[in-house]
Coordinates of C-alpha atoms in Angstrom, one line a residue:
Chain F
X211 CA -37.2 32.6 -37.4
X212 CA -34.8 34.0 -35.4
X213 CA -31.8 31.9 -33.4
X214 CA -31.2 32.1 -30.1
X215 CA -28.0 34.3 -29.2
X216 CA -25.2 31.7 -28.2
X217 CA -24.2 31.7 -25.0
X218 CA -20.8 31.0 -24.0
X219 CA -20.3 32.4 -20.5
X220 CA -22.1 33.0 -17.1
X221 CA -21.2 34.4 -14.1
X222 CA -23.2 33.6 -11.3
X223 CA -22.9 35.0 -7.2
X224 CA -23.6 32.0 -4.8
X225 CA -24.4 32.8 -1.6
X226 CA -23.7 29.1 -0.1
X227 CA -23.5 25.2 -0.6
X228 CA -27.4 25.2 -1.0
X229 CA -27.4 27.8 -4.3
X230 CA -24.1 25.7 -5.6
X231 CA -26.3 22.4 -5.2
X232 CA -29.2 24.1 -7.2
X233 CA -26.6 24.8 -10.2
X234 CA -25.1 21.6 -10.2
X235 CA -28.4 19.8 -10.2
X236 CA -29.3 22.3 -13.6
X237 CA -26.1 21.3 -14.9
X238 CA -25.9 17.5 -14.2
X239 CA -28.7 16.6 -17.1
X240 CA -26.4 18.2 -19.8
X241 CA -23.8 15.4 -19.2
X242 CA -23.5 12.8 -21.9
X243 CA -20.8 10.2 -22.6
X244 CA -17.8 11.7 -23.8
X245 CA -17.9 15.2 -21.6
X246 CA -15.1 16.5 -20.1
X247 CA -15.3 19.4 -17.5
X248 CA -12.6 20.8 -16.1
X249 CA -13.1 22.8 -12.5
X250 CA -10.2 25.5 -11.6
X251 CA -10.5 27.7 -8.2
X252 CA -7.7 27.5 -5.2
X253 CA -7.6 24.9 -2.5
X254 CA -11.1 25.1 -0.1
X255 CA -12.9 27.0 -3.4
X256 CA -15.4 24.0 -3.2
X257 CA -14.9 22.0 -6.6
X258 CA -15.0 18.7 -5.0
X259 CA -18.4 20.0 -3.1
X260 CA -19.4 21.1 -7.0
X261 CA -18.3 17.2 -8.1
X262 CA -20.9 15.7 -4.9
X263 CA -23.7 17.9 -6.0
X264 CA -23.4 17.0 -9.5
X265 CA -22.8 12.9 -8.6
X266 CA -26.0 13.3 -5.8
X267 CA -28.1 14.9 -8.9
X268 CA -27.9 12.3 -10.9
X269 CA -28.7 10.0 -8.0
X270 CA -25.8 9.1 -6.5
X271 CA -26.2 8.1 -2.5
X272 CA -22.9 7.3 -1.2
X273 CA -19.6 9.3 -0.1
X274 CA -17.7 11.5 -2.8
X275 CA -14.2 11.6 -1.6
X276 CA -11.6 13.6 -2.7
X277 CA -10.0 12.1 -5.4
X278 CA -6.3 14.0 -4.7
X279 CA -4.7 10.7 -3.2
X280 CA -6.0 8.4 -5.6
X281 CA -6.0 10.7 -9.0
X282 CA -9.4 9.1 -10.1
X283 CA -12.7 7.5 -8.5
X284 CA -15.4 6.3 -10.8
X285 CA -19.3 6.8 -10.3
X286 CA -21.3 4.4 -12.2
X287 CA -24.4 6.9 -12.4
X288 CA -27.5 6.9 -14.1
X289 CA -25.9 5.3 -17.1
X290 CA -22.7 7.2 -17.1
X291 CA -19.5 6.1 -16.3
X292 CA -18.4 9.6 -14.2
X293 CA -14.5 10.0 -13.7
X294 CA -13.7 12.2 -11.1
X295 CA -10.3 13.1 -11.5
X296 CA -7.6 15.4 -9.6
X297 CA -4.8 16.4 -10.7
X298 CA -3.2 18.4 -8.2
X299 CA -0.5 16.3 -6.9
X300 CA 0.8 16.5 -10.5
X301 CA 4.5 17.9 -10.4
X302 CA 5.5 18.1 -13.9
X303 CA 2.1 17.8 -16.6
X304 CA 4.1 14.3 -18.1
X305 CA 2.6 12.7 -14.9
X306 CA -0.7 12.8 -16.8
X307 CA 0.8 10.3 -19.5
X308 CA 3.0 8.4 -16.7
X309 CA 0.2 7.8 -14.3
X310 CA -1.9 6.3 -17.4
X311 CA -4.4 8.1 -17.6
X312 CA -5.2 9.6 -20.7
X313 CA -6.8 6.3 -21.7
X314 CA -10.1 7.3 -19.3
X315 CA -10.4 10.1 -21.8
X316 CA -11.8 8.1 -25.1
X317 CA -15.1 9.7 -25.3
X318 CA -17.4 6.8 -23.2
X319 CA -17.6 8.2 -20.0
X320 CA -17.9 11.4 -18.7
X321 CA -14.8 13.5 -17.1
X322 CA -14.8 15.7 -14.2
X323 CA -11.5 17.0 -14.0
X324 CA -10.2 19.1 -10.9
X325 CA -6.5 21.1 -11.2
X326 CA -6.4 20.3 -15.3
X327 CA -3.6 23.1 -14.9
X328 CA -1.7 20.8 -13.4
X329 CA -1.5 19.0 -16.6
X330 CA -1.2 21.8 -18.8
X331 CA -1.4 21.5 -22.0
X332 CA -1.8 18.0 -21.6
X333 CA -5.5 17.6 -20.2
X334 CA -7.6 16.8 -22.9
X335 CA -9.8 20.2 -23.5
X336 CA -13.0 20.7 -21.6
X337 CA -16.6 21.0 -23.3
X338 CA -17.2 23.1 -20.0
X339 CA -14.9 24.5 -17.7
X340 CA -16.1 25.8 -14.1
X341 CA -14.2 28.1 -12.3
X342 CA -15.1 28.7 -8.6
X343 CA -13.4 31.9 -7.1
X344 CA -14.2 32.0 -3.0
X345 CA -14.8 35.4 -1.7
X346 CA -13.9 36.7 1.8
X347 CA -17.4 36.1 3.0
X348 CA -17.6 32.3 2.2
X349 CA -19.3 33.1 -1.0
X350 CA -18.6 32.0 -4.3
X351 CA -18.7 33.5 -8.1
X352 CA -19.1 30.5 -10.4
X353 CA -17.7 31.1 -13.9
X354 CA -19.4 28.5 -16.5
X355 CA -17.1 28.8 -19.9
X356 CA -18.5 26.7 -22.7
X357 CA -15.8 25.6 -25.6
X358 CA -17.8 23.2 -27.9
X359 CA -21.2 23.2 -29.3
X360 CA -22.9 20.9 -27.0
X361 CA -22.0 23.1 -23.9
X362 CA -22.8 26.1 -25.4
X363 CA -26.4 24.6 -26.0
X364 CA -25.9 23.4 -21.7
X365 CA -25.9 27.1 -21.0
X366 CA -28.3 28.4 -23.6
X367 CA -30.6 26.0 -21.7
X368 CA -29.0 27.3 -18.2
X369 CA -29.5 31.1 -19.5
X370 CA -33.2 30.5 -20.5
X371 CA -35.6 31.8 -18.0
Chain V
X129 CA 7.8 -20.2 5.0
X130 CA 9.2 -17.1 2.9
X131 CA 7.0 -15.1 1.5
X132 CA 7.6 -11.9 -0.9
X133 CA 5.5 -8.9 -0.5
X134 CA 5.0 -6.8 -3.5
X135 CA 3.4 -2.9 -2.6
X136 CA 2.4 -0.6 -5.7
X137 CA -1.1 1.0 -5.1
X138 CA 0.4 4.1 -5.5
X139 CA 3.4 6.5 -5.7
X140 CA 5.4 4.0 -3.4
X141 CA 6.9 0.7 -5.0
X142 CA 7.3 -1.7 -2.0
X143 CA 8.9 -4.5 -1.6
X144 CA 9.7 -7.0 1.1
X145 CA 10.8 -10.9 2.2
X146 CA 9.2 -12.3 5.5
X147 CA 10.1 -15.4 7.1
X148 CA 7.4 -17.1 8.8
X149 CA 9.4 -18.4 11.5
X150 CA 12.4 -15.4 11.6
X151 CA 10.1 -12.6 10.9
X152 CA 10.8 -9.6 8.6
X153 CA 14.2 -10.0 6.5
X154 CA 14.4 -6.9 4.4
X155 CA 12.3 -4.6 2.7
X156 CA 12.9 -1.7 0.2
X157 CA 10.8 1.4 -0.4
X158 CA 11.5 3.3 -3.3
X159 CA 12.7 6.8 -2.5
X160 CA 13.3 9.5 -4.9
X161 CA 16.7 10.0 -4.0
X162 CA 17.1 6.3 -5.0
X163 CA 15.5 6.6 -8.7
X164 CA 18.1 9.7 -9.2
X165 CA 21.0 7.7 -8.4
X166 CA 20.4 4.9 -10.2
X167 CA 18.7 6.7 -13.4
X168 CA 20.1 9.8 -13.4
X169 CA 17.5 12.8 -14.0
X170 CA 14.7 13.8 -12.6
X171 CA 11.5 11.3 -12.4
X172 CA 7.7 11.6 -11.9
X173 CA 7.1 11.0 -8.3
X174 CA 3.3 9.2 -9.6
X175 CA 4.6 7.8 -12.3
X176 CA 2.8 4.0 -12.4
X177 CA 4.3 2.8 -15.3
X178 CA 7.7 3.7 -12.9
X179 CA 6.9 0.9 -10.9
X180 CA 7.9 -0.6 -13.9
X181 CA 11.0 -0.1 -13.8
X182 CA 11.6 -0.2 -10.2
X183 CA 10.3 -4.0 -9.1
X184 CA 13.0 -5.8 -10.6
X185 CA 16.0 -3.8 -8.6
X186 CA 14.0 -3.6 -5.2
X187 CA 13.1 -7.3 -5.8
X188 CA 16.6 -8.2 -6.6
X189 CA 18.2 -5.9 -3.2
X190 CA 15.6 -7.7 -1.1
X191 CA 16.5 -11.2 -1.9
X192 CA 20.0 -10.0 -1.5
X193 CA 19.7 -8.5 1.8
X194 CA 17.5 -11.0 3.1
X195 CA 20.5 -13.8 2.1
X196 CA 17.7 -15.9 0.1
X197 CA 18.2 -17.7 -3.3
X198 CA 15.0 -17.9 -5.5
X199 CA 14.4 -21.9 -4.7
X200 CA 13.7 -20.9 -1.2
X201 CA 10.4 -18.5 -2.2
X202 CA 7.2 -20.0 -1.6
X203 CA 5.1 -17.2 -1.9
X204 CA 4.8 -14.2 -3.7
X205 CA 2.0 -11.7 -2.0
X206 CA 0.9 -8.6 -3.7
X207 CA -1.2 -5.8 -3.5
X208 CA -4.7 -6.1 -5.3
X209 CA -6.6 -3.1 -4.4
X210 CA -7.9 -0.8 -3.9
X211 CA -5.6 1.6 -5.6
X212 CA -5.2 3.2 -9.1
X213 CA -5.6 0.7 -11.7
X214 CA -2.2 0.8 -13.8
X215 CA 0.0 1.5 -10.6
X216 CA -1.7 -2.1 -9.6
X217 CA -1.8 -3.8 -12.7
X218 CA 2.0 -3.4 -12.8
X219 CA 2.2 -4.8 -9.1
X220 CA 0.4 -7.8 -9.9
X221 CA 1.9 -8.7 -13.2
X222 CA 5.2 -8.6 -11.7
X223 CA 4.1 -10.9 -9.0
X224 CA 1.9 -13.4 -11.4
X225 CA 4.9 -13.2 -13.9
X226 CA 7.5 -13.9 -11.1
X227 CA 5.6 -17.0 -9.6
X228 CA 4.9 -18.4 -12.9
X229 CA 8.5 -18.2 -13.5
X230 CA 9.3 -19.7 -10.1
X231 CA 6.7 -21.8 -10.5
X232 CA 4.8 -20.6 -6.9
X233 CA 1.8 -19.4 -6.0
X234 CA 0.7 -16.4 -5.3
X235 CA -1.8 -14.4 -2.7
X236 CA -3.6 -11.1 -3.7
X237 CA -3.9 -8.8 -0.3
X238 CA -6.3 -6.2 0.1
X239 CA -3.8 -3.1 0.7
X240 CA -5.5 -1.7 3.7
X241 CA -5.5 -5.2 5.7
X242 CA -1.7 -4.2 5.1
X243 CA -2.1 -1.1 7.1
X244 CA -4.1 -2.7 9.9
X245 CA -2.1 -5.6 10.6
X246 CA 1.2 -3.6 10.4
X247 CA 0.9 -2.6 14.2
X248 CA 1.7 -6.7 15.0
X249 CA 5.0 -6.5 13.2
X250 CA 5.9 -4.2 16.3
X251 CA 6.8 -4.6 19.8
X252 CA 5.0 -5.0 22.3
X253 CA 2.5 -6.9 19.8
X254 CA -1.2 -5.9 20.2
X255 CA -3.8 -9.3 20.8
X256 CA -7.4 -9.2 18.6
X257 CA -9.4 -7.9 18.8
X258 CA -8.8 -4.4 18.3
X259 CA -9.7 -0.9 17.2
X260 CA -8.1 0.7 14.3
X261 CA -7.8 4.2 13.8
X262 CA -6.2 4.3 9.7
X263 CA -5.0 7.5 9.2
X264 CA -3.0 9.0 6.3
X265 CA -2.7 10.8 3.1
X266 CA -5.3 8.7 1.1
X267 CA -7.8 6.9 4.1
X268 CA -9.3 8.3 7.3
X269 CA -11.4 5.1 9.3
X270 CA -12.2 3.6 12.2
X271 CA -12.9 -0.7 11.7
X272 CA -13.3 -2.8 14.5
X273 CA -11.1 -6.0 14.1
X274 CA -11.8 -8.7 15.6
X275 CA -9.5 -11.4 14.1
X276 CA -7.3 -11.9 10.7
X277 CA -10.4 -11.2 8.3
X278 CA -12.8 -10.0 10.2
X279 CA -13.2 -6.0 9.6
X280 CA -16.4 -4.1 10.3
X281 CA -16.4 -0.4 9.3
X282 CA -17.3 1.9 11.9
X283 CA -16.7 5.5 10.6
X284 CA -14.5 6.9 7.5
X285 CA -14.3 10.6 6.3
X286 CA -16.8 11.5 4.0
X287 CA -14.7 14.0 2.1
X288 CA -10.9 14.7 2.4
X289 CA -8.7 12.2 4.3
X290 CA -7.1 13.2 7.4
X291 CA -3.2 13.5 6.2
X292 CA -4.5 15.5 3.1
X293 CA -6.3 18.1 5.2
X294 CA -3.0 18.4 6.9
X295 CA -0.9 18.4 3.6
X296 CA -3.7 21.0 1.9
X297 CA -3.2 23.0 4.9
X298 CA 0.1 23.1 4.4
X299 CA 0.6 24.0 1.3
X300 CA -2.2 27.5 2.0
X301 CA 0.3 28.4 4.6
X302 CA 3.5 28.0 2.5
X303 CA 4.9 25.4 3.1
X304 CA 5.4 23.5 -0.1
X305 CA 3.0 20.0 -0.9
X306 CA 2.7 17.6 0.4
X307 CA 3.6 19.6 3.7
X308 CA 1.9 17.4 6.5
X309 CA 4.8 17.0 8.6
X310 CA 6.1 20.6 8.3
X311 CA 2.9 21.8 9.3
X312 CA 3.2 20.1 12.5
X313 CA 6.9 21.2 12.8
X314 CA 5.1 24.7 12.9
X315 CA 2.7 24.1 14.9
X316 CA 5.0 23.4 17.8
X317 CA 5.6 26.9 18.2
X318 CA 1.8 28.3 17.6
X319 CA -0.7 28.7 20.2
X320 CA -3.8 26.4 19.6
X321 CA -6.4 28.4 21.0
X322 CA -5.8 31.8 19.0
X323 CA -7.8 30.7 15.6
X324 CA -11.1 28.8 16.1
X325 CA -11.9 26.7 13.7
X326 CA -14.6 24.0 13.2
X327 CA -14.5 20.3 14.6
X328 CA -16.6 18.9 11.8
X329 CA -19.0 15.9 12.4
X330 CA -17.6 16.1 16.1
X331 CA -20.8 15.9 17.5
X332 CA -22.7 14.1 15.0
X333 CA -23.5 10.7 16.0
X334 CA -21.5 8.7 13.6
X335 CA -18.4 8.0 13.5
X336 CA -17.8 9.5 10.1
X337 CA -15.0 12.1 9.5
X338 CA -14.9 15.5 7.2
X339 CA -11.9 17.8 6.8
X340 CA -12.7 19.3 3.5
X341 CA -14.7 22.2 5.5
X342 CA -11.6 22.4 7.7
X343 CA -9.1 23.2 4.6
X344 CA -12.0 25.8 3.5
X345 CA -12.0 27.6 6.7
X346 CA -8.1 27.7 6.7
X347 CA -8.3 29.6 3.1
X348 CA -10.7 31.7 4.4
X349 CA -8.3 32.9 7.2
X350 CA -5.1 32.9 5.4
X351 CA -7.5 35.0 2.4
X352 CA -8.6 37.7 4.6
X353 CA -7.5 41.4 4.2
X354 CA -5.8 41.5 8.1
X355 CA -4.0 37.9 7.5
X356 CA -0.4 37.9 8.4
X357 CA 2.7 35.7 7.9
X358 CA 3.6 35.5 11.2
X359 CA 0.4 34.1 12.3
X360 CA 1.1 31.0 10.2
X361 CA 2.0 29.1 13.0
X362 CA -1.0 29.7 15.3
X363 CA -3.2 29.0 12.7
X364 CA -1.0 25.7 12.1
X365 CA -1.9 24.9 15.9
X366 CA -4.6 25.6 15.8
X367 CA -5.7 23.5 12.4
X368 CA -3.6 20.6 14.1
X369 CA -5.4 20.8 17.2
X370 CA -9.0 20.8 15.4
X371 CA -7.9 17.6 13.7
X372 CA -6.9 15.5 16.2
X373 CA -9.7 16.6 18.4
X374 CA -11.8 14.8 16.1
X375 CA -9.3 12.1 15.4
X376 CA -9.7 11.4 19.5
X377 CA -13.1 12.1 20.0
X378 CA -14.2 9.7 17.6
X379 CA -11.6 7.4 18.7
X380 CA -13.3 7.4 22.0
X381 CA -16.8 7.2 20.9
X382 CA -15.9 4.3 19.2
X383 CA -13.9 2.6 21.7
X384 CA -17.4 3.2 24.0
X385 CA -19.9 1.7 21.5
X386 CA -17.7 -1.1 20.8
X387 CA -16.1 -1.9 24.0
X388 CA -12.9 -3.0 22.5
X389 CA -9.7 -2.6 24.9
X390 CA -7.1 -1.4 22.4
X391 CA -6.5 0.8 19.9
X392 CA -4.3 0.1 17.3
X393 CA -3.3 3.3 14.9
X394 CA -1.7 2.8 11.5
X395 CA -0.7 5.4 8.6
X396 CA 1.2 8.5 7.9
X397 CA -0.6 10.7 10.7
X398 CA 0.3 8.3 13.2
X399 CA 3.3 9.4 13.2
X400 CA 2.0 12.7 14.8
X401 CA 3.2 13.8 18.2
X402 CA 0.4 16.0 18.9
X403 CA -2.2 13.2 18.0
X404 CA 0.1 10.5 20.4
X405 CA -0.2 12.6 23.2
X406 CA -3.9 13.2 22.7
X407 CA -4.2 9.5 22.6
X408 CA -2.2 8.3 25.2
X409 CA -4.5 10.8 27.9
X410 CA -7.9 9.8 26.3
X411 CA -6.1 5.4 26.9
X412 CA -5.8 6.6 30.3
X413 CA -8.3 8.0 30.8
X414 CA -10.7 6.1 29.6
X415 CA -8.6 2.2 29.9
X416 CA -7.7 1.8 26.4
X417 CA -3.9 0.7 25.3
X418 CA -2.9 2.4 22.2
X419 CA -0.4 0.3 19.5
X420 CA 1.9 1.8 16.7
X421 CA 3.8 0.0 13.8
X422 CA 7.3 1.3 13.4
X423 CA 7.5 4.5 11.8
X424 CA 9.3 3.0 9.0
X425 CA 6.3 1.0 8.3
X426 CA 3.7 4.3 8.6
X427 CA 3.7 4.9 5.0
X428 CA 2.7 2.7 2.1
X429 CA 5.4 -0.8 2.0
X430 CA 5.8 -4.1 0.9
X431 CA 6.8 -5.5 4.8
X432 CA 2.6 -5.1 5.8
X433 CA 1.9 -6.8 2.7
X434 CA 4.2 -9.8 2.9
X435 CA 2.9 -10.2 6.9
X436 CA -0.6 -9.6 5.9
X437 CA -0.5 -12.7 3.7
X438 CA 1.6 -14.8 6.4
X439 CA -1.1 -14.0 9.0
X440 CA -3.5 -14.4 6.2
X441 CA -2.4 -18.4 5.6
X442 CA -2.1 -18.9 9.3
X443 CA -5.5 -18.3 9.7
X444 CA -6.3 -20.9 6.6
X445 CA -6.1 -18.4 3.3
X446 CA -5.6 -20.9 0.1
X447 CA -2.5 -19.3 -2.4
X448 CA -3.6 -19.4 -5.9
X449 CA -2.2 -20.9 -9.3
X450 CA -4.6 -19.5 -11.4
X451 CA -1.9 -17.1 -12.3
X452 CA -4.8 -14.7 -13.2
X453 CA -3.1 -11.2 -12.5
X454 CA -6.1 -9.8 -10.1
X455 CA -7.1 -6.0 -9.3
X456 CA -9.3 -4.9 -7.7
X457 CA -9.2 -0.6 -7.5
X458 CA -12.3 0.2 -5.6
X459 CA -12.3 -2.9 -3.3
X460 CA -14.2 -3.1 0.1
X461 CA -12.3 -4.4 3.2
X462 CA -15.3 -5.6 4.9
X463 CA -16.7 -8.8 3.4
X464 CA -12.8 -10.0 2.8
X465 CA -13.0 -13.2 4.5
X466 CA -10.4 -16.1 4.2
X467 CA -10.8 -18.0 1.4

């Protein structure tokens, strides 16, 4: 019996909104309580657009806003409790602790967590991190890193043809 | 009556006293500069748990300024929601705390019935009903008001709000975060017409708003291999010309579907020139009168909240004594009906 090869990157191209819904939607049924996923690219890269496709997949109907004003909005979804957090408005990484909101992170719900730089060291470590890098022509490469056992079965699954 | 208005949804700790018979006596924002001075160091500008620390000084300058001893308090108003769940929980455990102390009762006020109502703190004093345009860092909507209570959504954005487009914006063309008002500094000397950009949802037939595609578009630009720094304040106009052409547009479709005779604009980006203009030509052009509050009052503050529960018990609202400490952080205006 041989194992399967663990898989702990992909790189995918995505040509638009459509192809970044279709990876979200194979993503969203690896989420379990206790996830944490962090999402790095610059401003307009599409990580809250990433956040809605993942939220519609699992069935949610109504708006995703952008959580940058607000630092969090939860999505009771299919079960889950889904954080969606941002960070970016973050101008030392103590603001993590001051704002309160390392108590979201105790392992019941699950974390979507844009600009975790801004927290640095701070931001409680991601099972899966997502890094969306635009390119001139509106397109996107997707990087999917896995850093725990659990996400690196998400991509083995993600990897298989 | 006297009634104390306690604000922290937030980053800003508000704080106000209003006199139901002399109007607005004082109010106190907490400012950066302040926390410095009187703490020394440098302080986290979100920091919730700050608001700790900052109700009982602005509490203590207000009653101060407004020449009021603690006996003559009869209620204390506060922000319940929506907002981010410790920054309120401190809000309303100062307030529940304070009236139990003072034995008073209190009134939970839905933070964006704050915003609305803030325009009738001005002068000259808009009559209901109304159309509100809410536009700032954090909301983007359009609610038909027709009296102290009764809201009806019309249109909100559907992604980023209007004043963080502008402060996103801002920050892709240099100018620091958030940048909003710099941005339109900038775009005072850029021409509007050099960059097209798109008018998102402009046509669609709801009255919903989206800007995220806007800030995408503006990365695009300021991205590209043949971008230049000194284009930065074309594009600014440019961006800034996009956004309140959907601001008005909508405005106007939804001044036409509802037939309401006013508009009534509250929030940071009110305090836009280009967006004024733009609104003043579509009033007169189509027969709407547009309303402001004062620009002090634009931004997040305890004043809107203190008046917002004065109009609220005009209009029959009960205070409580429960002196249960209510939040509510995701908290729908429309349904809130007095009670």
């Amino acid at each position: 019996m041989s194992l399967p090869r663990e898989t702990s990157a992909i790189t995918l191209s995505l040509s638009d909104e459509n192809a970044m819904a279709a990876l979200a939607a194979r993503l969203a049924p690896c989420l379990a309580p206790g996830w944490v996923v962090h999402l790095v690219g610059p401003l307009g890269a599409g990580k809250t657009t990433f956040v809605r496709a993942i939220l519609r997949a699992l069935g949610h109907t109504g708006p995703v806003k952008s959580p940058t004003y607000g630092l969090v909005e939860l999505y009771p979804v299919s079960g889950l409790n889904l954080y969606h957090f941002d960070f970016y408005r973050f101008a030392t990484p103590e603001e993590f602790y001051a704002a309160g909101l390392e108590e979201y992170f105790d392992g019941t719900g699950v974390c979507l967590v844009e600009w975790p730089e801004k927290a640095a060291a701070l931001a409680p470590g991601a099972d899966l991190t997502i890094t969306i890098e635009p390119r001139p022509d509106g397109s996107r490469e997707v990087r999917l890193t896995a850093s725990t056992p659990r996400a690196r079965q998400c991509l083995n699954r993600l990897a298989a043809p | 009556m006297h009634i104390l208005g306690i604000e922290s949804s937030c980053d800003e700790t508000g704080v106000a006293l209003y006199d139901t018979s002399r109007g607005l006596l004082a109010h106190r924002l907490h400012t950066q500069a302040r926390m410095h001075a009187t703490y020394g160091g440098v302080v986290p500008e979100l920091a919730s748990r700050d608001h700790v620390r900052r109700l009982p000084a602005l509490v203590r300058e207000v009653m101060s300024e407004g020449a009021r001893d603690w006996t003559e308090l009869d209620v204390v108003a506060y922000t319940a929601g929506p907002g981010l769940a410790g920054a309120l929980l401190v809000g309303a455990s100062f307030a529940e705390s304070l009236a139990l102390a003072l034995d008073r009762p209190t009134l939970p006020v839905h933070h964006l019935e704050g915003h609305l109502l803030s325009p009738l703190l001005a002068e000259p004093r808009p009559e209901f009903p109304f159309l509100a345009l809410l536009v700032s860092g954090g909301h983007t909507q359009l609610m038909a008001v027709r009296a102290v209570g009764d809201y009806r959504l019309l249109g909100e954005t559907i992604d980023d709000a209007a004043g963080e487009a502008f402060d996103k914006t801002a920050k892709l063309l240099g100018l620091g975060y958030p940048g909003g008002p710099a941005l339109a500094a900038l775009a005072e000397q850029g021409d509007p017409a050099r960059f097209a950009l798109p008018r998102p949802l402009l046509h669609a037939p709801t009255l919903d708003f989206s800007f995220s595609g806007l800030k995408t578009a503006v990365a695009l630009k300021v991205g590209a291999p043949d971008w230049r720094a000194e284009y930065a304040a074309d594009l600014a106009a440019s961006f800034q010309q996009a956004v309140v052409e959907v601001l008005v547009a909508k405005t106007m479709a939804a001044v036409r579907a509802t037939g309401l005779p006013r508009v009534v604009v509250a929030g940071g980006v009110g305090a836009n020139r280009r967006l004024r203009e733009a609104l003043a030509e579509a009033g007169a052009e189509q027969g709407f009168a547009v309303f402001y509050p004062d620009v002090a009052l634009c931004t997040d503050n305890g004043a809107m909240i203190a008046f917002a529960a004065a109009l609220r018990l005009e209009a029959g609202a009960r205070v409580k004594w429960d002196r249960r400490i209510e939040v509510h952080p995701r908290w729908a205006l429309e349904g809130l009906r007095q009670g």
